[in-house]
PDB file of C-alpha atoms in Angstrom:
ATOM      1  CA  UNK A   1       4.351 114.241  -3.913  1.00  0.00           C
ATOM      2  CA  UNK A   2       3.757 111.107  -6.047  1.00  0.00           C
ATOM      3  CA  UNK A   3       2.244 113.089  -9.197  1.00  0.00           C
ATOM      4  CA  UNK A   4       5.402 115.065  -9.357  1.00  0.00           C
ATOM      5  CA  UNK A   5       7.485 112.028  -9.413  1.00  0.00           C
ATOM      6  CA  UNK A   6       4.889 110.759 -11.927  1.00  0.00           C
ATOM      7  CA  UNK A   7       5.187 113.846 -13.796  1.00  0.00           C
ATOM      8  CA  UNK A   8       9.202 113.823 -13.546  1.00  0.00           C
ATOM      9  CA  UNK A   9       9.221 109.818 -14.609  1.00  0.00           C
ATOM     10  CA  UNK A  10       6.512 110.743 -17.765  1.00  0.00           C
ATOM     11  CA  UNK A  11       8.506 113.176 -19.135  1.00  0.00           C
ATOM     12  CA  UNK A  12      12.010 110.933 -18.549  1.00  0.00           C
ATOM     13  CA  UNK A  13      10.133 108.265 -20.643  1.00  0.00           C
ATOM     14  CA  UNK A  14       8.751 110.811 -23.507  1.00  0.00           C
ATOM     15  CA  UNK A  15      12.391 112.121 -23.736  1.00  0.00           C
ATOM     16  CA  UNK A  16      13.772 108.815 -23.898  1.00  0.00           C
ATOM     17  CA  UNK A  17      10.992 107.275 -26.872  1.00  0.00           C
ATOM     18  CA  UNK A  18      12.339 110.522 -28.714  1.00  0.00           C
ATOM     19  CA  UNK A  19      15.783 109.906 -28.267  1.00  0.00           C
ATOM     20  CA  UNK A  20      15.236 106.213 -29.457  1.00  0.00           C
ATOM     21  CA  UNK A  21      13.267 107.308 -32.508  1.00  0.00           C
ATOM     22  CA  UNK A  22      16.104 109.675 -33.680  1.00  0.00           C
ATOM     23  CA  UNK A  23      18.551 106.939 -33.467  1.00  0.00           C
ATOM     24  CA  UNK A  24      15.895 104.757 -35.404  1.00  0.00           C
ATOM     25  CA  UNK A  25      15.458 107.193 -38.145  1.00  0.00           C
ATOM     26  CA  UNK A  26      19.293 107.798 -38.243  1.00  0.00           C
ATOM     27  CA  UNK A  27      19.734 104.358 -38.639  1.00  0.00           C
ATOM     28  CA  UNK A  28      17.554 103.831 -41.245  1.00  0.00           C
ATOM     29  CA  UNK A  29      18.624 106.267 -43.787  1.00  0.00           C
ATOM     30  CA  UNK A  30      22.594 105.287 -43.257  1.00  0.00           C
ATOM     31  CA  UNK A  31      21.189 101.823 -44.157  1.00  0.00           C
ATOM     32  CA  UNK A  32      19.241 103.326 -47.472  1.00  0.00           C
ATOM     33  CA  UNK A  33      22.176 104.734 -48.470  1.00  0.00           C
ATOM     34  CA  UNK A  34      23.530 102.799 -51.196  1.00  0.00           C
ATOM     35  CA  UNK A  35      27.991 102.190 -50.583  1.00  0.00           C
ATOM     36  CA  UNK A  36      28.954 103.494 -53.552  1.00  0.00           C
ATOM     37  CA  UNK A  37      32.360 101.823 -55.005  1.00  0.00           C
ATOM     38  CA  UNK A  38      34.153 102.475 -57.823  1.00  0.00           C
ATOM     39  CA  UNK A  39      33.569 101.226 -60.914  1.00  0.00           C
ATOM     40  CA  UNK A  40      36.132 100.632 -63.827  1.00  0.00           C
ATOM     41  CA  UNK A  41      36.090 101.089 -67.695  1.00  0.00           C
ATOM     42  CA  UNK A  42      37.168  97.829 -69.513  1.00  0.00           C
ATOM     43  CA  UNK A  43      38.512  97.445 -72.691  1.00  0.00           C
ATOM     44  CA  UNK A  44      40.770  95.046 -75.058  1.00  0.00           C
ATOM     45  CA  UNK A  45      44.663  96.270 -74.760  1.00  0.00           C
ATOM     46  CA  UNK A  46      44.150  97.306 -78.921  1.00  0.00           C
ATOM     47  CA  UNK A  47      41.582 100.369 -77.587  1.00  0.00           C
ATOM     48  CA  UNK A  48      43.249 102.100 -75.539  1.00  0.00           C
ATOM     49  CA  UNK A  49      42.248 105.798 -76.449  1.00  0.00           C
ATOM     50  CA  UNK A  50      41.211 107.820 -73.217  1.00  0.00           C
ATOM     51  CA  UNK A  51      37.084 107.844 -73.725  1.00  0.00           C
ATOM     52  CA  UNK A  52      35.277 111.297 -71.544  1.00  0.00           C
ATOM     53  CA  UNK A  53      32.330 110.700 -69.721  1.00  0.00           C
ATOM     54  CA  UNK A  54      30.396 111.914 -73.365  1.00  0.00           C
ATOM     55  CA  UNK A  55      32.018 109.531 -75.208  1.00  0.00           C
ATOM     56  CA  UNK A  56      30.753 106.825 -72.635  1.00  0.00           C
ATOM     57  CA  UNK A  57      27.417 107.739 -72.391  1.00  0.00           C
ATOM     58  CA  UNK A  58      27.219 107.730 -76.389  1.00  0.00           C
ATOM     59  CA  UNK A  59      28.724 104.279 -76.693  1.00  0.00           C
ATOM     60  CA  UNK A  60      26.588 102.883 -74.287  1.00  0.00           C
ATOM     61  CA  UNK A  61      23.539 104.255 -75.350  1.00  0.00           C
ATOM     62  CA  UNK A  62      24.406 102.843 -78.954  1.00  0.00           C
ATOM     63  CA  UNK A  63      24.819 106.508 -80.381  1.00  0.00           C
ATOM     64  CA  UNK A  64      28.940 106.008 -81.170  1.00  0.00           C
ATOM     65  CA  UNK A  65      29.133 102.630 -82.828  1.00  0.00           C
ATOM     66  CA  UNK A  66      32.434 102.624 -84.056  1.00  0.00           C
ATOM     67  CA  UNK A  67      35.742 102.627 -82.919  1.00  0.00           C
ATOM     68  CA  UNK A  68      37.870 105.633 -84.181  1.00  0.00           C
ATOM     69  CA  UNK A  69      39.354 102.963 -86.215  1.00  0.00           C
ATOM     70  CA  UNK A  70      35.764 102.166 -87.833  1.00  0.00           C
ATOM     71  CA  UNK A  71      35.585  98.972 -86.034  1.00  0.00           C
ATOM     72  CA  UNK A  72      31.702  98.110 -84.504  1.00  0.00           C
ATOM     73  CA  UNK A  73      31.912  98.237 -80.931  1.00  0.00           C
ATOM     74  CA  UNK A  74      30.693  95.264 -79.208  1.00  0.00           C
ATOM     75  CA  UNK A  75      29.154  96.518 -75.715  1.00  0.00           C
ATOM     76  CA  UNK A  76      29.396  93.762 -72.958  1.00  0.00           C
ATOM     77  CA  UNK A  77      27.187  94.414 -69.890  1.00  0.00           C
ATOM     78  CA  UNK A  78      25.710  92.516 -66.900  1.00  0.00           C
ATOM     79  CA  UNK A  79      22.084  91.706 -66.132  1.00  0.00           C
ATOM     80  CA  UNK A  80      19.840  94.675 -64.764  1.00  0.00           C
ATOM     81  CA  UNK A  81      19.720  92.703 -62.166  1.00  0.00           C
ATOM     82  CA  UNK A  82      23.376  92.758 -60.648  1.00  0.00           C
ATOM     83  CA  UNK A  83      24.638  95.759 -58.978  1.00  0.00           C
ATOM     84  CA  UNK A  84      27.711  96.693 -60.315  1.00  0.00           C
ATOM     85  CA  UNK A  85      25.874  97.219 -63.936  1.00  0.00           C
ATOM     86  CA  UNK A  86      23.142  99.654 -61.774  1.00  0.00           C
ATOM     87  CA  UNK A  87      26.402 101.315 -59.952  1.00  0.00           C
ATOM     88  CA  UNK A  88      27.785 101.471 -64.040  1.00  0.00           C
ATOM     89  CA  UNK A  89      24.362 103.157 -65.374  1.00  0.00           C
ATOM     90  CA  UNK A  90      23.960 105.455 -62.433  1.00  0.00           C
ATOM     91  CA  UNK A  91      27.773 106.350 -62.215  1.00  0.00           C
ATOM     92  CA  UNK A  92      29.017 106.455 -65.365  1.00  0.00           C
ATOM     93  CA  UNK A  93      26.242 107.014 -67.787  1.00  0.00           C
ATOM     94  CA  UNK A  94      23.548 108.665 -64.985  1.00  0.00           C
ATOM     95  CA  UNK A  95      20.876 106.259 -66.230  1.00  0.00           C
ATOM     96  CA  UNK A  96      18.917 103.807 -64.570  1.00  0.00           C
ATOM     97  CA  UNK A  97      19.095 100.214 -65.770  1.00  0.00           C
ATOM     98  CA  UNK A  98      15.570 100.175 -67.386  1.00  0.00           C
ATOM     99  CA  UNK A  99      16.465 103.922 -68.973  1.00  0.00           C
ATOM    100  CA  UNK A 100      19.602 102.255 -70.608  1.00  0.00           C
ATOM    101  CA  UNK A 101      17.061  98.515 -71.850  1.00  0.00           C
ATOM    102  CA  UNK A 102      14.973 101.325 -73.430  1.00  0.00           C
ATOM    103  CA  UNK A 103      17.429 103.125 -75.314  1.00  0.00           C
ATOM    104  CA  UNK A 104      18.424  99.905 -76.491  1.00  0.00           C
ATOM    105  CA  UNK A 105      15.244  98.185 -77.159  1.00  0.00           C
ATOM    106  CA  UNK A 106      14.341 100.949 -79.276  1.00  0.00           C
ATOM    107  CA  UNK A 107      17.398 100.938 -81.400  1.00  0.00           C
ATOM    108  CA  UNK A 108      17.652  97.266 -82.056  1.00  0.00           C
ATOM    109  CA  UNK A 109      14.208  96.622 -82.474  1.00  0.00           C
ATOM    110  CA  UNK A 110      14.702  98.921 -85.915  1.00  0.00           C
ATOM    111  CA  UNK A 111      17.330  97.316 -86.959  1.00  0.00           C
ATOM    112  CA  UNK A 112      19.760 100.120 -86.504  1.00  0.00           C
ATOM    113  CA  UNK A 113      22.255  98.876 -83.337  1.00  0.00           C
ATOM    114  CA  UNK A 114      23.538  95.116 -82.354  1.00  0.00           C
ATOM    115  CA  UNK A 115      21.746  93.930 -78.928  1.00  0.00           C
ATOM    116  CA  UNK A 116      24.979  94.250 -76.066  1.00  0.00           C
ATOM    117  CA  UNK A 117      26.395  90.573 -75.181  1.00  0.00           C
ATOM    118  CA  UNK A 118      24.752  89.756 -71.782  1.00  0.00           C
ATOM    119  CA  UNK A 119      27.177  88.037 -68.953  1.00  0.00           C
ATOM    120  CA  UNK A 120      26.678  86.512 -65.582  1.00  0.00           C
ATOM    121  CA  UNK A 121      29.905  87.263 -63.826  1.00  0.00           C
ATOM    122  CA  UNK A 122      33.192  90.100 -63.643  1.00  0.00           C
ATOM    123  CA  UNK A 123      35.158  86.910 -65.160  1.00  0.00           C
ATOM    124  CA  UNK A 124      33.384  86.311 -67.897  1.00  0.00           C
ATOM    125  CA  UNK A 125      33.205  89.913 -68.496  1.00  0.00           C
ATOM    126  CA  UNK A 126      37.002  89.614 -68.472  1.00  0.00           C
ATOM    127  CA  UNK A 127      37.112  86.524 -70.704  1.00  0.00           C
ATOM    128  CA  UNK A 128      34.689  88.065 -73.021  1.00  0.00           C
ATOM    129  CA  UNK A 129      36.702  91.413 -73.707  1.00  0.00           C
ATOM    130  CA  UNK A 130      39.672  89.791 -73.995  1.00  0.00           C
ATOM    131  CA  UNK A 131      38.496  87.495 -76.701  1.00  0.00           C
ATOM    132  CA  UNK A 132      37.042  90.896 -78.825  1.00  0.00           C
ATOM    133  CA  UNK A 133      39.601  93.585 -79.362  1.00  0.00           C
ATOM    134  CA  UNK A 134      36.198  95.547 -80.380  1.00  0.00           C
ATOM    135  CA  UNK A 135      34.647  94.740 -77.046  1.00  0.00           C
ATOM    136  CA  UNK A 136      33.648  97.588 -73.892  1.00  0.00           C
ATOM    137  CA  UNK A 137      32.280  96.659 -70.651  1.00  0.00           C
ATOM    138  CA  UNK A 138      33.110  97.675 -67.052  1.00  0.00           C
ATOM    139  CA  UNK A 139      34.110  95.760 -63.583  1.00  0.00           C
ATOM    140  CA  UNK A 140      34.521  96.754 -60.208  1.00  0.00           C
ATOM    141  CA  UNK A 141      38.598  96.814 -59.865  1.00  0.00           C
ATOM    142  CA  UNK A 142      41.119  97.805 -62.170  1.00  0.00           C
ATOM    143  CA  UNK A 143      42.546  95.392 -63.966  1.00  0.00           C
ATOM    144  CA  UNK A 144      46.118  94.207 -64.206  1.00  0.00           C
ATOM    145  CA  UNK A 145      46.309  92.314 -67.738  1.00  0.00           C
ATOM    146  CA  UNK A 146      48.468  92.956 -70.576  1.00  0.00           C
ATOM    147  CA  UNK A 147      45.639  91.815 -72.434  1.00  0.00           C
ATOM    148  CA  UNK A 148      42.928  94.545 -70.868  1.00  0.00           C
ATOM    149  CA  UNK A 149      43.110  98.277 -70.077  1.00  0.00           C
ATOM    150  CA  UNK A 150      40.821  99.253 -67.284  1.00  0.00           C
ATOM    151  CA  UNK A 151      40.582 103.069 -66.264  1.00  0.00           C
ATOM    152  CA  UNK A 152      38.444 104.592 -63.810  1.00  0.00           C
ATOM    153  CA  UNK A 153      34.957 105.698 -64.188  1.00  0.00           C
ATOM    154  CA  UNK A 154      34.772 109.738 -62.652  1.00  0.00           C
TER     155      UNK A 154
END
């Protein structure tokens, strides 16, 4: 009688460490999963031509330099080390950070492409572009500024 109820109480505990290790492993690849948010195209008020995801890719890889207008675009990005410009490369451009810092490293290190102006913070990203009608860069909201034109990244 008491190795069935052993038996019966075994199996209730073998049932139960399985049940906990499926909520474990559920747990920890909703956790791995990175929140994806949008992420927003900036540019001064004076550039305001619709850009494709092409376009994008080629201006921030340093391929399109110029403005239809013949102007030298002037990229503005953050460090690889914040998110929102990892969310930008693997969004928007389907890079990784250090794919994008090689693309550029090679081109500026022959003298062929300006190095991108480096900031710390959405604001000064803001500030920046809005002191360079020649300027690109990105941010995590649209922006409402007669000065800016923001449109979203597909």
């Amino acid at each position: 009688m008491i190795v069935i109820y052993w038996r019966k109480l075994s199996q209730f505990l073998k049932r139960q460490a399985i049940a906990v290790k499926i909520v474990a492993l559920f747990s920890l690849v909703s956790i791995s999963i990175p929140i994806h948010a949008e992420v927003w195209l900036l540019t001064h008020s004076s550039q305001q031509a619709e850009l494709s995801a092409k376009q994008i890719r080629a201006i921030f890889s340093l391929r399109q330099k110029n403005w239809p207008d013949g102007q030298i675009i002037e990229l503005v990005v953050m460090d690889d080390n914040k998110e929102l410009h990892k969310q930008f490369c693997l969004d928007a451009l389907k890079l990784f950070p250090y794919q994008l810092t090689r693309i550029w490293e090679r081109q500026i290190y022959t003298g062929t492409a300006i190095a991108p102006t480096i900031v710390n913070s959405e604001q000064e990203m803001l500030d920046t572009i809005k002191n360079n009608p020649n300027a690109i860069g990105y941010t995590s909201q649209e922006v409402s500024n007669e000065e800016l034109h923001s449109t979203i990244v597909d």
